[in-house]
Coordinates of C-alpha atoms and ligand atoms in Angstrom, one line a residue:
T16 CA 182.5 76.4 84.9
G17 CA 180.5 75.0 87.8
F18 CA 179.5 72.1 85.5
F19 CA 182.9 70.8 84.9
S20 CA 184.2 71.3 88.4
K21 CA 181.2 69.6 90.0
L22 CA 181.1 66.7 87.5
R23 CA 184.9 66.3 87.7
A24 CA 184.8 66.1 91.5
G25 CA 182.8 63.0 91.2
L26 CA 184.3 61.6 88.0
K27 CA 187.8 62.0 89.3
R28 CA 186.8 59.3 91.7
T29 CA 184.8 57.5 89.1
G30 CA 187.7 57.2 86.7
S31 CA 190.1 56.7 89.7
G32 CA 192.6 58.7 87.7
L33 CA 191.7 57.6 84.2
G34 CA 193.4 60.7 82.8
Q35 CA 196.5 60.0 84.8
L36 CA 196.8 56.6 83.2
F37 CA 198.1 58.3 80.1
S38 CA 199.9 61.3 81.2
G39 CA 203.6 61.0 81.8
R40 CA 203.9 57.8 79.8
Q41 CA 206.2 57.6 76.8
S42 CA 205.0 54.3 75.5
I43 CA 202.3 51.7 75.8
D44 CA 203.5 48.9 78.0
A45 CA 201.9 45.6 78.3
D46 CA 200.1 46.5 81.5
L47 CA 198.4 49.6 80.3
L48 CA 195.3 47.9 78.8
E49 CA 195.0 45.7 81.8
E50 CA 195.1 48.7 84.1
L51 CA 192.6 50.5 82.0
E52 CA 190.3 47.5 82.2
T53 CA 190.5 47.4 86.0
H54 CA 189.8 51.2 86.2
L55 CA 186.7 50.8 84.0
L56 CA 185.4 47.9 86.0
M57 CA 186.0 49.7 89.3
A58 CA 184.1 52.6 88.0
D59 CA 181.1 50.3 87.4
V60 CA 181.3 50.6 83.6
G61 CA 180.2 46.9 83.7
I62 CA 181.5 43.9 81.9
E63 CA 179.7 44.4 78.6
A64 CA 180.8 47.9 77.9
T65 CA 184.3 47.3 79.3
T66 CA 184.7 44.3 77.1
Q67 CA 183.5 46.3 74.0
I68 CA 186.0 49.0 74.8
I69 CA 189.0 46.8 75.6
D70 CA 188.4 44.5 72.6
D71 CA 188.3 47.5 70.2
L72 CA 191.5 49.0 71.7
T73 CA 193.2 45.6 71.5
A74 CA 192.3 45.3 67.8
R75 CA 193.4 48.8 67.0
L76 CA 196.8 48.1 68.8
K77 CA 197.2 44.9 66.7
R78 CA 196.6 46.8 63.5
N79 CA 199.2 49.4 64.6
Q80 CA 196.5 52.1 64.6
I81 CA 197.6 53.0 68.1
N82 CA 201.2 53.7 68.7
D83 CA 201.5 55.9 71.8
P84 CA 199.6 56.7 75.0
D85 CA 198.1 59.8 73.3
S86 CA 196.5 57.9 70.4
L87 CA 195.3 55.3 72.9
R88 CA 193.6 58.0 74.9
T89 CA 192.0 59.3 71.7
A90 CA 190.8 55.9 70.7
L91 CA 189.4 55.3 74.2
R92 CA 187.5 58.6 73.9
E93 CA 186.0 57.5 70.6
D94 CA 185.0 54.1 72.0
M95 CA 183.3 55.8 75.0
L96 CA 181.5 58.2 72.8
A97 CA 180.3 55.3 70.6
I98 CA 178.5 53.9 73.6
L99 CA 177.1 57.1 75.1
E100 CA 176.2 59.2 72.0
P101 CA 173.3 57.0 70.9
V102 CA 171.6 57.6 74.3
A103 CA 172.4 61.3 74.7
Q104 CA 169.0 62.4 73.4
P105 CA 167.6 65.5 75.2
L106 CA 164.0 65.7 76.3
V107 CA 162.2 67.8 73.7
I108 CA 158.8 69.1 74.7
P109 CA 156.7 69.6 71.5
Q110 CA 154.3 72.5 71.1
Q111 CA 150.9 71.1 71.7
K112 CA 147.6 72.1 73.2
Q113 CA 147.4 69.2 75.6
P114 CA 149.9 69.2 78.5
F115 CA 153.0 67.2 77.9
V116 CA 152.9 64.7 80.8
I117 CA 156.1 63.5 82.4
L118 CA 155.7 60.6 84.8
T119 CA 158.6 60.3 87.2
V120 CA 159.5 57.0 88.8
G121 CA 162.3 55.6 91.0
I122 CA 162.9 54.2 94.4
N123 CA 163.0 56.4 97.5
G124 CA 166.2 58.3 97.9
A125 CA 167.2 58.2 94.3
G126 CA 166.6 61.9 94.0
K127 CA 163.2 61.9 92.4
T128 CA 161.6 64.8 94.2
T129 CA 164.8 66.9 93.8
T130 CA 164.9 66.1 90.1
I131 CA 161.3 67.1 89.7
G132 CA 161.9 70.4 91.4
K133 CA 165.0 71.2 89.3
L134 CA 163.3 70.1 86.1
A135 CA 160.2 72.2 86.8
A136 CA 162.4 75.2 87.4
K137 CA 164.3 74.6 84.2
L138 CA 161.2 74.2 82.1
K139 CA 159.6 77.3 83.7
Q140 CA 162.7 79.2 82.8
D141 CA 162.3 78.0 79.2
G142 CA 158.9 79.6 79.2
H143 CA 156.7 76.5 79.9
R144 CA 153.7 76.6 82.2
V145 CA 154.2 73.7 84.6
V146 CA 152.0 71.9 87.1
L147 CA 153.3 69.4 89.6
A148 CA 151.3 66.4 90.8
A149 CA 152.1 65.1 94.3
G150 CA 151.6 61.5 93.4
D151 CA 153.6 60.0 96.3
T152 CA 150.7 59.8 98.6
F153 CA 152.4 57.1 100.7
R154 CA 154.8 59.5 102.4
A155 CA 153.7 62.8 103.9
A156 CA 157.2 64.1 103.7
A157 CA 157.3 63.6 100.0
V158 CA 154.2 65.8 99.5
E159 CA 155.8 68.5 101.8
Q160 CA 159.1 68.3 100.0
L161 CA 157.4 68.8 96.6
K162 CA 155.4 71.8 98.0
V163 CA 158.6 73.4 99.2
W164 CA 160.0 73.1 95.6
G165 CA 156.7 74.5 94.3
E166 CA 156.9 77.5 96.6
R167 CA 160.5 78.1 95.8
T168 CA 159.8 78.1 92.0
D169 CA 156.3 79.5 92.2
I170 CA 154.8 76.5 90.4
P171 CA 151.4 75.0 91.5
V172 CA 151.5 71.6 93.2
I173 CA 148.3 69.6 93.2
S174 CA 148.0 67.3 96.2
Q175 CA 145.6 65.3 98.4
P176 CA 146.0 64.1 102.0
T177 CA 148.5 61.3 102.7
G178 CA 146.9 57.9 102.0
S179 CA 144.8 59.1 99.1
D180 CA 144.8 57.1 95.9
S181 CA 147.8 58.1 93.9
A182 CA 146.2 57.6 90.5
S183 CA 143.3 59.8 91.5
V184 CA 145.7 62.6 92.6
V185 CA 147.5 62.3 89.2
F186 CA 144.2 62.2 87.3
D187 CA 143.0 65.4 89.2
S188 CA 146.3 67.1 88.5
H189 CA 146.1 66.3 84.8
Q190 CA 142.6 67.9 84.7
S191 CA 143.8 70.8 86.7
A192 CA 146.8 71.3 84.3
I193 CA 144.4 71.3 81.3
A194 CA 142.1 73.8 83.1
R195 CA 145.0 76.1 83.9
G196 CA 146.3 76.0 80.3
A197 CA 149.5 74.4 81.5
D198 CA 151.7 72.8 78.8
V199 CA 153.7 70.5 81.1
L200 CA 152.5 68.2 84.0
I201 CA 155.2 66.5 86.0
A202 CA 153.9 63.7 88.3
D203 CA 155.7 62.4 91.3
T204 CA 155.1 58.8 92.3
A205 CA 155.8 56.6 95.3
G206 CA 159.2 55.1 95.5
R207 CA 158.2 52.4 98.0
L208 CA 155.0 50.7 99.0
H209 CA 154.3 47.8 101.2
T210 CA 155.6 45.5 98.5
Q211 CA 157.4 45.8 95.2
A212 CA 154.4 44.3 93.4
N213 CA 152.1 46.9 95.0
L214 CA 154.4 49.7 93.8
M215 CA 154.5 48.4 90.2
D216 CA 150.8 47.9 90.1
E217 CA 150.2 51.4 91.3
L218 CA 152.6 52.8 88.6
R219 CA 150.7 50.8 85.9
K220 CA 147.4 52.2 87.2
I221 CA 148.7 55.8 87.1
A222 CA 150.0 55.4 83.5
R223 CA 146.6 53.9 82.6
V224 CA 144.6 56.7 84.2
L225 CA 146.7 59.4 82.4
G226 CA 145.9 57.7 79.2
K227 CA 142.2 58.2 79.8
Q228 CA 142.5 61.9 79.3
D229 CA 145.1 61.8 76.6
E230 CA 145.8 58.5 74.8
N231 CA 149.4 59.5 74.3
A232 CA 150.0 60.3 78.0
P233 CA 152.3 59.8 79.7
H234 CA 154.5 61.3 77.0
E235 CA 157.7 60.7 79.0
V236 CA 158.3 58.2 81.8
L237 CA 161.5 59.3 83.5
L238 CA 163.3 56.8 85.7
V239 CA 165.5 58.5 88.3
L240 CA 168.5 56.4 89.3
D241 CA 171.2 57.2 91.9
A242 CA 174.4 56.7 90.1
G243 CA 176.1 56.0 93.4
T244 CA 174.3 52.7 93.6
G245 CA 176.3 51.4 90.7
Q246 CA 175.2 48.0 89.3
N247 CA 172.1 48.1 91.6
A248 CA 170.8 50.9 89.3
L249 CA 170.7 48.4 86.5
A250 CA 168.5 46.0 88.5
Q251 CA 166.1 48.9 89.3
A252 CA 166.0 49.9 85.6
E253 CA 165.0 46.2 84.8
Q254 CA 162.2 46.2 87.4
F255 CA 160.7 49.6 86.5
S256 CA 160.8 49.0 82.8
E257 CA 158.8 45.8 83.3
A258 CA 156.0 47.8 84.9
V259 CA 156.0 51.0 82.8
N260 CA 157.3 52.1 79.5
V261 CA 160.5 53.9 80.7
S262 CA 161.5 56.4 78.0
G263 CA 164.3 58.3 79.7
F264 CA 166.8 58.0 82.5
V265 CA 168.0 60.6 85.0
L266 CA 171.3 59.7 86.7
T267 CA 171.7 61.6 89.9
K268 CA 174.5 62.3 92.4
L269 CA 177.2 62.1 89.8
D270 CA 179.0 64.8 91.8
G271 CA 179.8 62.5 94.6
T272 CA 180.3 59.0 93.4
A273 CA 183.1 56.8 92.2
K274 CA 180.5 54.7 90.3
G275 CA 179.5 57.2 87.5
G276 CA 180.7 54.6 84.9
V277 CA 177.3 52.9 85.4
I278 CA 176.0 55.2 82.8
F279 CA 177.9 53.2 80.2
A280 CA 176.4 50.0 81.5
I281 CA 173.0 51.5 81.4
A282 CA 173.5 52.8 77.9
K283 CA 174.7 49.5 76.6
R284 CA 172.0 47.4 78.3
F285 CA 168.9 49.4 77.7
G286 CA 169.6 51.8 74.8
I287 CA 167.1 54.2 76.4
P288 CA 167.9 57.9 76.3
V289 CA 169.7 59.4 79.3
R290 CA 167.9 62.8 79.5
F291 CA 169.6 64.5 82.4
I292 CA 172.3 64.1 85.0
G293 CA 172.2 65.4 88.6
I294 CA 175.4 67.0 89.8
G295 CA 174.3 68.5 93.1
E296 CA 171.4 69.5 95.3
G297 CA 170.9 73.0 94.0
V298 CA 168.2 74.1 91.5
E299 CA 170.8 74.6 88.8
D300 CA 172.4 71.1 89.3
L301 CA 170.3 69.2 86.7
R302 CA 172.0 69.2 83.3
T303 CA 171.0 67.9 79.9
F304 CA 173.2 64.8 79.4
N305 CA 175.9 65.6 76.9
A306 CA 178.1 62.6 76.0
E307 CA 181.2 64.7 75.0
A308 CA 181.2 66.8 78.1
F309 CA 180.8 63.7 80.2
V310 CA 183.6 61.7 78.6
D311 CA 185.9 64.7 78.6
A312 CA 185.3 65.2 82.3
L313 CA 186.0 61.5 82.8
L314 CA 189.3 61.5 80.9
D315 CA 190.5 64.8 82.3
Ligands
GDP406 P1 163.5 60.8 96.4 O1 163.2 60.0 97.7 O2 163.8 59.9 95.3 O3 162.4 61.8 96.1 O4 164.9 61.6 96.7 P2 165.1 63.1 97.1 O5 164.8 64.0 95.9 O6 164.5 63.4 98.4 O7 166.7 63.0 97.2 C1 167.4 62.3 98.2 C2 168.6 63.0 98.7 O8 169.6 63.1 97.6 C3 168.3 64.5 99.0 O9 169.1 64.8 100.2 C4 168.8 65.3 97.8 O10 169.2 66.6 98.1 C5 169.9 64.4 97.3 N1 170.2 64.6 95.9 C6 169.3 64.5 94.9 N2 170.0 64.6 93.7 C7 171.3 64.9 93.9 C8 172.4 65.1 93.1 O11 172.4 65.1 91.9 N3 173.6 65.3 93.8 C9 173.7 65.3 95.2 N4 174.9 65.5 95.8 N5 172.6 65.1 96.0 C10 171.4 64.9 95.3

């Protein structure tokens, strides 16, 4: 399917031939684990997750539980799933009268607007009534881009002129969503302001303002990260989670990066659900994160 071919295109580079490590080998020679470790580190799996995997494989080898390349591959698959499965928790939108509010955060270029457009389309297709809030009032282009998605998917976008107060746009959008009987509000936010501190203050304020209309809002804070930025994505996750209560990750651009392994590093470090992955620019290219499908594409 499109899913596997697109994901594999990127992951082939990510694993730098992880699958090939095992094929065509008759036995496990001394170098194999070392080679595997190098592959994992190069794919940005990170020290912690790589160490966990290699230590476990080493222990299993010592106990003679692994005897050939095939059983090593099976054990590796299990170790990878053990890291990813706990965070493979899909976003579930409960039935409720108040709109379910999704606050979307992330730095410019991460794929935030595109993700919002794809997610809105997906939710609409599932029968939800969606309203979008153009909360990135800092960049005119961001509002325009969101409107294009809104037109394409026939979903209302609430906006104010560039330079307006972002929290006020989001507050208005929340009211508008309630008035329209919408059951999902997805709010865009700025990905860059004059300073990092400004941005984080603004995000805190938006979260606070949403809580005024519904004490449980935002119900989901989605942090969008470009997988291609590798370990840098970890630093962003640290910064954003200090400001707002990040409850889910979206990893974008997994179709075109050799650093897709960062998903293991993120899973290990934060233990926060990975809700979706982006595997292209099209409306159908946002997928619910599935640990098995991901690992199998990686080991293919
Ligand atoms: P924002 O600044 O965070 O709102 O980022 P955008 O949504 O504008 O995305 C930045 C660029 O990345 C755009 O050219 C998008 O089409 C592209 N993009 C977003 N997600 C993906 C993805 O999953 N795969 C690929 N290949 N490109 C993506």
